Tab-separated table of C-alpha atoms and ligand atoms in Angstrom:
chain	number	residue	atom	x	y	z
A	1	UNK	CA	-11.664	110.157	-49.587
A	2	UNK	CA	-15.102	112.014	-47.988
A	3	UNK	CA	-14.044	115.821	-47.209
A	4	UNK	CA	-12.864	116.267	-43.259
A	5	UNK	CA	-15.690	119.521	-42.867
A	6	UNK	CA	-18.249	117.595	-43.876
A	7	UNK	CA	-19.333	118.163	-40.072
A	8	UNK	CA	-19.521	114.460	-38.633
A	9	UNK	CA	-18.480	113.664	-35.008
A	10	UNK	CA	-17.474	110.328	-34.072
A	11	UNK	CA	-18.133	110.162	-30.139
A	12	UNK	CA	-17.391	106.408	-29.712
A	13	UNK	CA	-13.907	105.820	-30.530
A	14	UNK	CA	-11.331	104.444	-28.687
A	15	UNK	CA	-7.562	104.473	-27.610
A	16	UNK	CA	-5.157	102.584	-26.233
A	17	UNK	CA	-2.069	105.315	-25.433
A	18	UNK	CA	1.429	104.589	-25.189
A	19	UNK	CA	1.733	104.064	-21.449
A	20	UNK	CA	-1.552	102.069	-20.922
A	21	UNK	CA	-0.092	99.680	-23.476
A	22	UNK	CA	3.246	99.298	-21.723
A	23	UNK	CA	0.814	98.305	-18.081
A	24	UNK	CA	-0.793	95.405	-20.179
A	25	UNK	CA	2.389	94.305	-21.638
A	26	UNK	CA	4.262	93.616	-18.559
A	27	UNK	CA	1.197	92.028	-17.222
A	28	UNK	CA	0.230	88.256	-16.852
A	29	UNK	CA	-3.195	88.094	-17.711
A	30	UNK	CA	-5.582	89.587	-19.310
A	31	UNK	CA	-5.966	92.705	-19.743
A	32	UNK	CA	-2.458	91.665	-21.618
A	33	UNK	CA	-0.551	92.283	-24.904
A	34	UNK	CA	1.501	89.245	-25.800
A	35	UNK	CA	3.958	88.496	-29.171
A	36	UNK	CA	3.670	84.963	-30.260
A	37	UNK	CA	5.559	83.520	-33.105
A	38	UNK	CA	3.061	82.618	-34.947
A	39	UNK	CA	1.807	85.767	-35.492
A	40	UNK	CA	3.545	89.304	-36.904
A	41	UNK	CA	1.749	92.172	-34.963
A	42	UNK	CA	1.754	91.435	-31.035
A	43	UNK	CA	-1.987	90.504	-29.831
A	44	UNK	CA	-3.991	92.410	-27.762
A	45	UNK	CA	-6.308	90.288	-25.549
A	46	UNK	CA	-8.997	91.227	-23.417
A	47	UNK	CA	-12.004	89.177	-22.756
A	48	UNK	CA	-12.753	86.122	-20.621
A	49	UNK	CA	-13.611	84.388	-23.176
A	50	UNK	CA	-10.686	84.838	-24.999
A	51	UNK	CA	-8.314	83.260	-22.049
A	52	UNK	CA	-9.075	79.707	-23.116
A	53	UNK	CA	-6.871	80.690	-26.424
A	54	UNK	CA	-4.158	82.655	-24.392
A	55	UNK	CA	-3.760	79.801	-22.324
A	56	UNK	CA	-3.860	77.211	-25.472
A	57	UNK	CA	-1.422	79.845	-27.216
A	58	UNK	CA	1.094	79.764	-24.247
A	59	UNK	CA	1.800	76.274	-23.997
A	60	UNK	CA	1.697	75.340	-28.097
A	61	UNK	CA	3.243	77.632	-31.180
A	62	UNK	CA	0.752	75.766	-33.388
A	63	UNK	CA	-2.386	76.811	-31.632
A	64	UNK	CA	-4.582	79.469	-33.037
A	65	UNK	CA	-3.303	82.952	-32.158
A	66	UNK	CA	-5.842	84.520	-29.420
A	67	UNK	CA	-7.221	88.192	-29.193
A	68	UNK	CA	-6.994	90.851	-32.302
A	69	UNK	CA	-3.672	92.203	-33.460
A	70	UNK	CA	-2.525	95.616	-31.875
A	71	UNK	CA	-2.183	97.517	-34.842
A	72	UNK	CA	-1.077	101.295	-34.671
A	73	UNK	CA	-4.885	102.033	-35.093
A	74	UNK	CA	-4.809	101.003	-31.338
A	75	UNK	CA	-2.406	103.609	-29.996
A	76	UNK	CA	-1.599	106.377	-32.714
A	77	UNK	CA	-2.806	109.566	-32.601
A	78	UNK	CA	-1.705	110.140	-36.122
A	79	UNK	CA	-3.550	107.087	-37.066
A	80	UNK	CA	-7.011	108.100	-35.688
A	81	UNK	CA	-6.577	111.380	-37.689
A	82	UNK	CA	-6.066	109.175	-40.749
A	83	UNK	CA	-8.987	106.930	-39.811
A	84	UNK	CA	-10.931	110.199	-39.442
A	85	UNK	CA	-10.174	111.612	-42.626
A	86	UNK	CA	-10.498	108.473	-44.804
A	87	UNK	CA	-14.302	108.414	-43.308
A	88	UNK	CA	-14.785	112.051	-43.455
A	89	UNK	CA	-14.645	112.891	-39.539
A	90	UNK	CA	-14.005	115.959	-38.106
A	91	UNK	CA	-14.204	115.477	-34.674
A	92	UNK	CA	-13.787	112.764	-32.426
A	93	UNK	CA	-14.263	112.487	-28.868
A	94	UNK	CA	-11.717	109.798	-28.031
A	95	UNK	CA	-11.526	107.526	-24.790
A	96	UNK	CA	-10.077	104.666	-23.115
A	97	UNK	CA	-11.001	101.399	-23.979
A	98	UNK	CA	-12.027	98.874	-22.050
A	99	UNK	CA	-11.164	97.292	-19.192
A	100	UNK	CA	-10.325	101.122	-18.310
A	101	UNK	CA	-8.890	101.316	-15.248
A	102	UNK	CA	-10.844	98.867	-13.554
A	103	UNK	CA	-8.122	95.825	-13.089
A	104	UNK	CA	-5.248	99.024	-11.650
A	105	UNK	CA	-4.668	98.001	-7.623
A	106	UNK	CA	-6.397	101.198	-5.052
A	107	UNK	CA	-2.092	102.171	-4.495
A	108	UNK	CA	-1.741	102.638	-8.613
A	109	UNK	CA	-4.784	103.856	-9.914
A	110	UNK	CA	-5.033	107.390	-8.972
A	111	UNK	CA	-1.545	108.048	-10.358
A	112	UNK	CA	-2.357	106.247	-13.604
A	113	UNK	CA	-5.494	107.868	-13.757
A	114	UNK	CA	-4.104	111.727	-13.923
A	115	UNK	CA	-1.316	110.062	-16.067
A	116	UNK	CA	-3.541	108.759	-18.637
A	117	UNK	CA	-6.103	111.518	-18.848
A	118	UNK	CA	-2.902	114.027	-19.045
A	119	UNK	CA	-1.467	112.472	-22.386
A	120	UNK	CA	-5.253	112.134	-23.373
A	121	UNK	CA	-5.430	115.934	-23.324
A	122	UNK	CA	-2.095	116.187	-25.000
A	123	UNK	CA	-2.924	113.894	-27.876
A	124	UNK	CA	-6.141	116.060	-28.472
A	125	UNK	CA	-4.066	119.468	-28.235
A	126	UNK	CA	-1.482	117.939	-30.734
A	127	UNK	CA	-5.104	118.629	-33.731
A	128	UNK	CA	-7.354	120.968	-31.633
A	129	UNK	CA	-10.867	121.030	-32.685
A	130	UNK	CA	-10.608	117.973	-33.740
A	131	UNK	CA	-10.004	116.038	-30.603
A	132	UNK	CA	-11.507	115.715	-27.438
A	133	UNK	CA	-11.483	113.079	-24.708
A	134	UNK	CA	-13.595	111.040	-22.616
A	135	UNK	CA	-11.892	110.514	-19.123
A	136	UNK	CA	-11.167	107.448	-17.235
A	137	UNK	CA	-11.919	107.413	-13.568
A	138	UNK	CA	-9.539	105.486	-11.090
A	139	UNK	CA	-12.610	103.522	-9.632
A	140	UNK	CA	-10.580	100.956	-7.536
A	141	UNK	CA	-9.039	103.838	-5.202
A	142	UNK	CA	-11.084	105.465	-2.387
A	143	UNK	CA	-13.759	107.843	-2.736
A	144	UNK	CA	-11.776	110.641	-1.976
A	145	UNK	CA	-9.135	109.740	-4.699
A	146	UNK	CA	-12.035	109.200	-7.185
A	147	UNK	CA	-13.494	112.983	-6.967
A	148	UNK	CA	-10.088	114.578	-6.703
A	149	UNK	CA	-9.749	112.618	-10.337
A	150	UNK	CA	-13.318	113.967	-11.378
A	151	UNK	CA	-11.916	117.999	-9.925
A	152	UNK	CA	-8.421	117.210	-12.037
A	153	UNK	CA	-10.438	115.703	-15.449
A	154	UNK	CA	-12.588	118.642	-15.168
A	155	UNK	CA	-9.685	121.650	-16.045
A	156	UNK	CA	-8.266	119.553	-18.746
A	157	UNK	CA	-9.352	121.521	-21.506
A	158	UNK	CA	-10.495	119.073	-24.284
A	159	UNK	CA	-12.434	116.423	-21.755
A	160	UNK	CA	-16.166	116.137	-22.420
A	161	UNK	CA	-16.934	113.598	-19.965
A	162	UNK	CA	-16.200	110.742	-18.401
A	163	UNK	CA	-16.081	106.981	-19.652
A	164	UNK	CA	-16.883	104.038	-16.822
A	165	UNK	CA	-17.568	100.693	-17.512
A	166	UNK	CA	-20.346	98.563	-15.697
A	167	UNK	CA	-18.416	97.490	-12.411
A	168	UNK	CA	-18.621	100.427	-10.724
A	169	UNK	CA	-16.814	100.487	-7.089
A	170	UNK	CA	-16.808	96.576	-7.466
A	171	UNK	CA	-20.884	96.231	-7.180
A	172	UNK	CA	-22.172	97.745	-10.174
A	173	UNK	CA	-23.774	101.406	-11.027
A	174	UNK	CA	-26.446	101.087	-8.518
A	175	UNK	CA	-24.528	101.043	-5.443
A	176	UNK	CA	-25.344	104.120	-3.227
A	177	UNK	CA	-21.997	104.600	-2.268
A	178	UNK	CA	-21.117	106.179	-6.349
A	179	UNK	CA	-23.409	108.931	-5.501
A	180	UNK	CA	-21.464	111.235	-4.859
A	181	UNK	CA	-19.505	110.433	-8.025
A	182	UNK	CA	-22.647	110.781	-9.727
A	183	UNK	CA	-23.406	114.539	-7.815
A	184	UNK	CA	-19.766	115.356	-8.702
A	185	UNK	CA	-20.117	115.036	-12.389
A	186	UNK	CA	-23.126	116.038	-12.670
A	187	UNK	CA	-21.853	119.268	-11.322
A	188	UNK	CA	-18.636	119.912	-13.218
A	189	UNK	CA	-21.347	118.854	-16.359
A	190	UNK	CA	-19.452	116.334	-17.356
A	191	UNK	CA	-21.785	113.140	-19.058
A	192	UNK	CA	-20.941	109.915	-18.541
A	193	UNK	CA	-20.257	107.696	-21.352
A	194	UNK	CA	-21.298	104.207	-20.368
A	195	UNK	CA	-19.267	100.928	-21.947
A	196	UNK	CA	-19.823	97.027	-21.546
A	197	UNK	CA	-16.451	94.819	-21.124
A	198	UNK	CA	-17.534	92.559	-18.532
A	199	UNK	CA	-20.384	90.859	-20.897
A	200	UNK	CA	-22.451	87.560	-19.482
A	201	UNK	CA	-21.150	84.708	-17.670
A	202	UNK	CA	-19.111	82.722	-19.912
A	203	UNK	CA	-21.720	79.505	-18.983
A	204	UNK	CA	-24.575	81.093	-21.050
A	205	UNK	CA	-22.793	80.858	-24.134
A	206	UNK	CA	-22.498	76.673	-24.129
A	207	UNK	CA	-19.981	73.931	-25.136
A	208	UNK	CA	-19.806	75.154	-28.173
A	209	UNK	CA	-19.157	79.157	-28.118
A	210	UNK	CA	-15.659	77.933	-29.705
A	211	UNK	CA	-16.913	78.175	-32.772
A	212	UNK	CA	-18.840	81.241	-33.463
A	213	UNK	CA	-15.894	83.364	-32.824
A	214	UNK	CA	-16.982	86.423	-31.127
A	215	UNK	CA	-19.973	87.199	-32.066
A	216	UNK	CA	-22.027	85.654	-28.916
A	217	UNK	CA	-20.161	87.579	-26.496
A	218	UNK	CA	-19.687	91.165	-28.438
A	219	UNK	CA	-23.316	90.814	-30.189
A	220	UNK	CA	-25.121	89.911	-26.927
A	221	UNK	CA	-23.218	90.016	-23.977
A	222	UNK	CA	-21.863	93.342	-24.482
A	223	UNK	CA	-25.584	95.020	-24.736
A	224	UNK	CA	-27.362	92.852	-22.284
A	225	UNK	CA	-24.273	93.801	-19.972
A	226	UNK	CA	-25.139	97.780	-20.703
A	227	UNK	CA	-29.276	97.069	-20.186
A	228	UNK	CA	-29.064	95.262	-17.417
A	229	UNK	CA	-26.614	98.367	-15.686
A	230	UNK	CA	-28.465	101.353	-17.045
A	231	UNK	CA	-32.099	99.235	-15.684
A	232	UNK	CA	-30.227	98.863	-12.099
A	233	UNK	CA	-29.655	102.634	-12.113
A	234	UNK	CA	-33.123	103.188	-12.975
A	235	UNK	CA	-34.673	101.025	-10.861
A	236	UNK	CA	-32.447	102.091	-7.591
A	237	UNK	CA	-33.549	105.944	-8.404
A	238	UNK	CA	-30.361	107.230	-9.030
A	239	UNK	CA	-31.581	109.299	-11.938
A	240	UNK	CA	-34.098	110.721	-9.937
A	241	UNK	CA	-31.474	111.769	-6.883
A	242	UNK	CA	-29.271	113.499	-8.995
A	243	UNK	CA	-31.520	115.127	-11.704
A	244	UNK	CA	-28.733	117.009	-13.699
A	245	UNK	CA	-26.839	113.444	-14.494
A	246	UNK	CA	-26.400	113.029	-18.082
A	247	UNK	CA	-25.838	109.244	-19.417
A	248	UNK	CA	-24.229	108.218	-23.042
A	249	UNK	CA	-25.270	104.850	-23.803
A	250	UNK	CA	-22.984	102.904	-26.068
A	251	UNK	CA	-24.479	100.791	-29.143
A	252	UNK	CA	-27.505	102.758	-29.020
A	253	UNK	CA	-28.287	101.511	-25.394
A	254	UNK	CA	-27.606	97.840	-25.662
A	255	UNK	CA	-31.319	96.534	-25.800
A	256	UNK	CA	-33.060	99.000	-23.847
A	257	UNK	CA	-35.207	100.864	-26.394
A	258	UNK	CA	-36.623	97.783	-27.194
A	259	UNK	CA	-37.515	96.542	-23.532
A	260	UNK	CA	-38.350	99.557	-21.977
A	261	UNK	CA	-42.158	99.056	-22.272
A	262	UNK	CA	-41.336	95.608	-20.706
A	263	UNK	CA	-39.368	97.323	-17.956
A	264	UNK	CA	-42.190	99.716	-17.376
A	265	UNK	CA	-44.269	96.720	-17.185
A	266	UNK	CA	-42.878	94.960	-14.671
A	267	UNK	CA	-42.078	98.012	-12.728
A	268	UNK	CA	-45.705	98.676	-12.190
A	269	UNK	CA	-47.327	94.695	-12.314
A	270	UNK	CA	-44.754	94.506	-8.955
A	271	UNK	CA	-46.282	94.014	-5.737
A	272	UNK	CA	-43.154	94.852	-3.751
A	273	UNK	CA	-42.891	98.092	-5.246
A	274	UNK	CA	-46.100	98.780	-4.680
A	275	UNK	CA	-45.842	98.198	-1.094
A	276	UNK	CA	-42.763	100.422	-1.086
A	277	UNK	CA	-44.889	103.055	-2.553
A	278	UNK	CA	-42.595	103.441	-5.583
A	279	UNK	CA	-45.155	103.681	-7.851
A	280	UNK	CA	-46.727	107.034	-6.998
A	281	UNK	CA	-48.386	108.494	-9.949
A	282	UNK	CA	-45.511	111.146	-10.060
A	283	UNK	CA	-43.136	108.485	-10.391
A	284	UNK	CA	-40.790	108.828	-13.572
A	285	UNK	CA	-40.534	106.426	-15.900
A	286	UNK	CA	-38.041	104.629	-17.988
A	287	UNK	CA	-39.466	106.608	-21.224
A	288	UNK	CA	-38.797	109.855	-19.458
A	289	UNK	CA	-35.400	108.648	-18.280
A	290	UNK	CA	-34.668	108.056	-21.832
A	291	UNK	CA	-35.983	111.763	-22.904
A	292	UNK	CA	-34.263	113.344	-20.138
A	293	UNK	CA	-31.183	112.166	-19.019
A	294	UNK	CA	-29.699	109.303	-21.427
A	295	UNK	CA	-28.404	110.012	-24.589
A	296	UNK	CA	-28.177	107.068	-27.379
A	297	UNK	CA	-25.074	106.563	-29.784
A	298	UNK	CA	-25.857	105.503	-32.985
A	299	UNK	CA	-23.707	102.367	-33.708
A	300	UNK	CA	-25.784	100.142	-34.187
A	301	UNK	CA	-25.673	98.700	-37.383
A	302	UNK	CA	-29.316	99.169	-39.400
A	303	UNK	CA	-31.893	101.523	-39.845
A	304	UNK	CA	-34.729	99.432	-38.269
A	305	UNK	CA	-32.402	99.881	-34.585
A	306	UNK	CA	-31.823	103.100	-35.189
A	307	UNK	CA	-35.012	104.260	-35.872
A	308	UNK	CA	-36.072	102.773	-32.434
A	309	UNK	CA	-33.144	103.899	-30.594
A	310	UNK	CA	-33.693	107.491	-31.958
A	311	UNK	CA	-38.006	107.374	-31.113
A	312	UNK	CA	-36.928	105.834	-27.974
A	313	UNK	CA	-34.574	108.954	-26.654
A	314	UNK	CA	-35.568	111.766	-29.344
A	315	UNK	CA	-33.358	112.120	-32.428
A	316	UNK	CA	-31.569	114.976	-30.711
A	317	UNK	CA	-30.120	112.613	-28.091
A	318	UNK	CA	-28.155	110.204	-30.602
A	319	UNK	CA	-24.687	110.587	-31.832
A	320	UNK	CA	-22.904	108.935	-34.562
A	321	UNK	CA	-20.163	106.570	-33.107
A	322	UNK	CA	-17.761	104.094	-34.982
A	323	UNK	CA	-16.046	101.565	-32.031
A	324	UNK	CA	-13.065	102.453	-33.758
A	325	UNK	CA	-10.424	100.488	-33.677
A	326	UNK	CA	-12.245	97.709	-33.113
A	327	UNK	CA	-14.329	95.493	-35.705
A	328	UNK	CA	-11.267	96.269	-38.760
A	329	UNK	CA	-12.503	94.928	-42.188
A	330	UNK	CA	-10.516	91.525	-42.158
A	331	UNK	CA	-10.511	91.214	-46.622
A	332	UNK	CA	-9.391	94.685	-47.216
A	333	UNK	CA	-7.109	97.148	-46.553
A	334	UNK	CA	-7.165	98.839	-43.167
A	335	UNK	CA	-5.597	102.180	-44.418
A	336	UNK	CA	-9.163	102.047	-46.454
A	337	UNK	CA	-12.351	102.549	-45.814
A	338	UNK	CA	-14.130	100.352	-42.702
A	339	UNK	CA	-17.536	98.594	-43.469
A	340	UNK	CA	-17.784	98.705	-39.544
A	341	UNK	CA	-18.393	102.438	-40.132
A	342	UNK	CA	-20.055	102.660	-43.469
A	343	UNK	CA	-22.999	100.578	-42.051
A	344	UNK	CA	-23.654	102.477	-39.670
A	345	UNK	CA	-23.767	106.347	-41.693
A	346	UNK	CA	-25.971	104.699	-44.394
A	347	UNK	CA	-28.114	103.244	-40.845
A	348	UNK	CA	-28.445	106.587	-40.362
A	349	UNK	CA	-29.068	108.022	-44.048
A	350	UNK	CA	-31.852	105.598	-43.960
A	351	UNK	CA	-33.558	105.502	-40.752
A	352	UNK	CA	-33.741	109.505	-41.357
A	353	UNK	CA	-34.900	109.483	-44.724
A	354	UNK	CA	-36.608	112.915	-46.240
A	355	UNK	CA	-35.216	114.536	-42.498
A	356	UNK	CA	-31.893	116.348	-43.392
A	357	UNK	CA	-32.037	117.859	-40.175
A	358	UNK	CA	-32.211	114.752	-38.169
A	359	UNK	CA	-29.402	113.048	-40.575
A	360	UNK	CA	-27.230	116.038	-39.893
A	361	UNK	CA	-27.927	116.133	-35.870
A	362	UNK	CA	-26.851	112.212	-35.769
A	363	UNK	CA	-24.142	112.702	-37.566
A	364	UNK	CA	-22.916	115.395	-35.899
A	365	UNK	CA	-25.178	118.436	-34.516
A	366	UNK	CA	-26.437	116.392	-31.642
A	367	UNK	CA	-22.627	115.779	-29.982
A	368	UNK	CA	-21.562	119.316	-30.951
A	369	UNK	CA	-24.530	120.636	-28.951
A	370	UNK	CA	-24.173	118.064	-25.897
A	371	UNK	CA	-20.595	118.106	-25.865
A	372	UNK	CA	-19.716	121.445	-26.502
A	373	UNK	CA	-17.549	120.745	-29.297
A	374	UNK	CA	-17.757	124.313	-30.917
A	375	UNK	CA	-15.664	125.278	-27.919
A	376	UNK	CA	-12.011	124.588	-28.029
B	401	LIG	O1	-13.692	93.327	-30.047
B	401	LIG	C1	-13.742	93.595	-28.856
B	401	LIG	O2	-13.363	92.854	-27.966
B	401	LIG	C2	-14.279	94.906	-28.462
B	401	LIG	C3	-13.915	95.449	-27.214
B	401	LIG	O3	-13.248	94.853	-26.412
B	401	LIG	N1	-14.317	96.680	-26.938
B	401	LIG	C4	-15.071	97.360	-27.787
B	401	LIG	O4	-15.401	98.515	-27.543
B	401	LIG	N2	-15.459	96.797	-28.943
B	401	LIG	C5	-15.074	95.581	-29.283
C-alpha cells in the first residue's frame, strides 16, 4: 500500500451520497438505481445509451443486466478514504457525479441543492484535510435561487468550487443569461469544475454501438461533449466578460489542446467575425484562454496526452484526477489497486520525465495551490 503523505491530490473523484441515491431509486428513469434478479449489487444507470438495456432488462430476467453495479465505492465516505489510501492519496476534492442536479424539477432543486452540498461538507469534516468538495448548483430553479446556492456553497468550509455539467440553464454554457452565475463565482473565487454526461446524439454512434460496450460514448462523446462547451464559451466571450473566472476541465479538456490551433484557425479565416469586428488585434485567443483561465486535469490516460494537455495550459494548471468510482478493474479485486488510476500516475511519471518539480505539481502542488488545500 503507497504511504497516504506522499502529497498526491485527487481532484476528480466522485460521489453519489446517501440521499441523492434514495432520489434515483424511487425514480422511473434514468438517472435510476434498479435491483434485478439477475444481478447481486443493485445497478446504477445513467446514460442514454444505456436505456435500450433498462428497457430490455425490465421486461425479460434473462436479458443482460444494464448500467454498472452500485458498489459502496459509489456512496461511502469510508470507502473513498480506503480507495485513497490503497493509491496513496491524501487529499481529494470530492463532487457529485453526473447528471448532478440537472434532471431535479425548479420546486425541488434548491432544497436538494443546500441538502446535498450540506452532507458534502459533513462527509469532508468527518477526515479534515483530507476532504474537500466540489458543489452542485440547482441549475433548473430561477436565477435568484441559483446565486443564493452559490452565497450558501460559499461558507461551507471545505467547498473549493463548483461542479456543472454542460446543459447549463437548459441552453448550454454560452447563454448570456449564466452570467451572472459566472460574475458570482468568480467573486466568491470559487472555480468551476466542468463535467460531460450528456455526450453526442445517440445517432452518431450507428446500428451497431451494441457491441462496443461503452467505449464510443465515454471515449468520445464525453470529450467532444466538454470541447464543444468550453469552445461555445470561448467563442461567445464569456471569458473575456468576466476575467477572474477560473475553469477545471475534466479529462484534460476533452480534445481541446489538440484543436485549439484549429479553433484559432477558423476563428480568424471567418468572414462573419470579421465583419463583427471580433478579430481586433487585441483580441484573446484560445491559447491565452488556456494560460489564463482554464485549468487541465490530468486523467487522461498516456504520456503523449498529457504532455499536450500540460504545453497546452502550462504544467502548473493540471491536476492529477482518478474518475473514481467509475472505470473499476473488472479481473481483480476492487479493495486493490485500480489500473484506471495507475495509468494515469505513471502518464504523468512519464510525460514529466527528468522534471521532479512538474511530476510533483501534477500530482499534487498544482491543486493545493489553486484550491487552497493547505487551508482547512
Ligand atoms: O461510466 C460512466 O458512465 C461514467 C460516468 O457516468 N461519469 C463519469 O464521470 N465517468 C464515467
Amino acid at each position: 500500500m503507497a504511504s497516504p503523505t506522499s502529497g498526491i491530490v485527487d481532484i476528480h473523484t466522485h460521489m453519489y451520497p446517501p440521499s441523492y441515491v434514495e432520489i434515483m431509486e424511487k425514480r422511473t428513469t434514468i438517472p435510476i438505481v434498479r435491483k434485478f434478479p439477475q444481478a447481486s449489487d443493485p445497478r446504477l444507470i445513467l446514460l442514454e445509451e444505456e436505456v435500450k438495456s433498462l428497457e430490455d432488462a425490465l421486461k425479460d430476467p434473462q436479458a443482460k443486466v444494464p448500467g454498472r453495479p452500485l458498489t459502496t465505492h459509489y456512496s461511502s465516505v469510508q470507502q473513498k478514504i480506503h480507495f485513497m489510501d490503497t493509491h496513496g492519496i491524501r487529499k481529494s476534492v470530492v463532487s457529485l457525479a453526473n447528471p448532478w442536479l440537472d434532471f431535479l424539477d425548479a420546486s425541488e432543486s434548491p432544497a436538494i441543492a443546500k441538502k446535498i452540498n450540506d452532507e458534502f461538507s459533513d462527509l469532508c469534516g468527518q477526515y479534515p484535510r483530507r476532504l474537500f468538495f466540489f458543489a452542485a448548483l440547482p441549475l433548473t430553479a430561477s436565477l435568484e435561487d441559483i446565486l443564493s446556492s452559490v452565497e450558501h456553497v460559499r461558507g461551507l468550509k471545505y467547498c473549493r468550487g463548483v461542479i456543472l455539467g454542460t446543459s447549463g440553464l437548459g441552453k448550454g454554457l454560452d447563454d448570456p443569461r449564466l452570467l451572472p452565475v459566472y460574475k458570482a463565482l468568480a467573486e466568491a473565487k470559487l472555480p468551476i469544475f466542468l463535467h460531460p454526461h450528456y455526450g453526442l446524439p445517440s445517432e452518431v454512434w450507428g446500428d451497431r454501438a451494441g457491441e462496443y460496450g461503452h467505449v464510443l460514448p465515454l471515449a468520445l462523446g464525453f470529450p467532444m461533449e466538454t470541447t464543444i462547451a468550453v469552445t461555445r464559451m470561448f467563442l461567445s466571450g464569456v471569458f473575456d466578460e468576466v476575467r477572474e473566472l477560473q475553469i477545471i476541465l475534466a479529462h484534460s479538456g476533452g480534445t481541446l489542446p489538440f484543436l485549439a490551433g484549429r479553433i484559432e484557425s477558423c476563428v480568424v479565416h471567418d468572414g462573419q467575425l470579421l465583419r463583427e469586428g471580433k478579430l481586433a488585434k487585441s483580441r484573446r485567443t484560445v491559447w491565452d484562454v488556456l494560460k489564463e483561465q482554464i485549468y487541465l486535469d490530468a486523467v487522461v490516460y498516456s504520456p503523449t496526452s498529457l504532455k499536450l494537455a500540460a504545453e497546452s495550459s502550462g504544467a502548473d494548471r493540471v491536476m492529477f484526477g482518478t474518475d473514481h468510482p467509475f472505470f473499476p478493474p473488472l479481473e481483480t479485486d476492487e479493495q486493490g489497486e485500480w489500473e484506471s488510476v495507475t495509468w494515469n500516475t505513471a502518464a504523468i511519471r512519464k510525460a514529466t520525465e527528468g522534471k521532479s518539480a512538474e511530476t510533483e505539481a501534477i500530482l499534487g502542488g498544482n491543486a493545493t495551490r489553486v484550491l487552497r488545500l493547505d487551508e482547512e
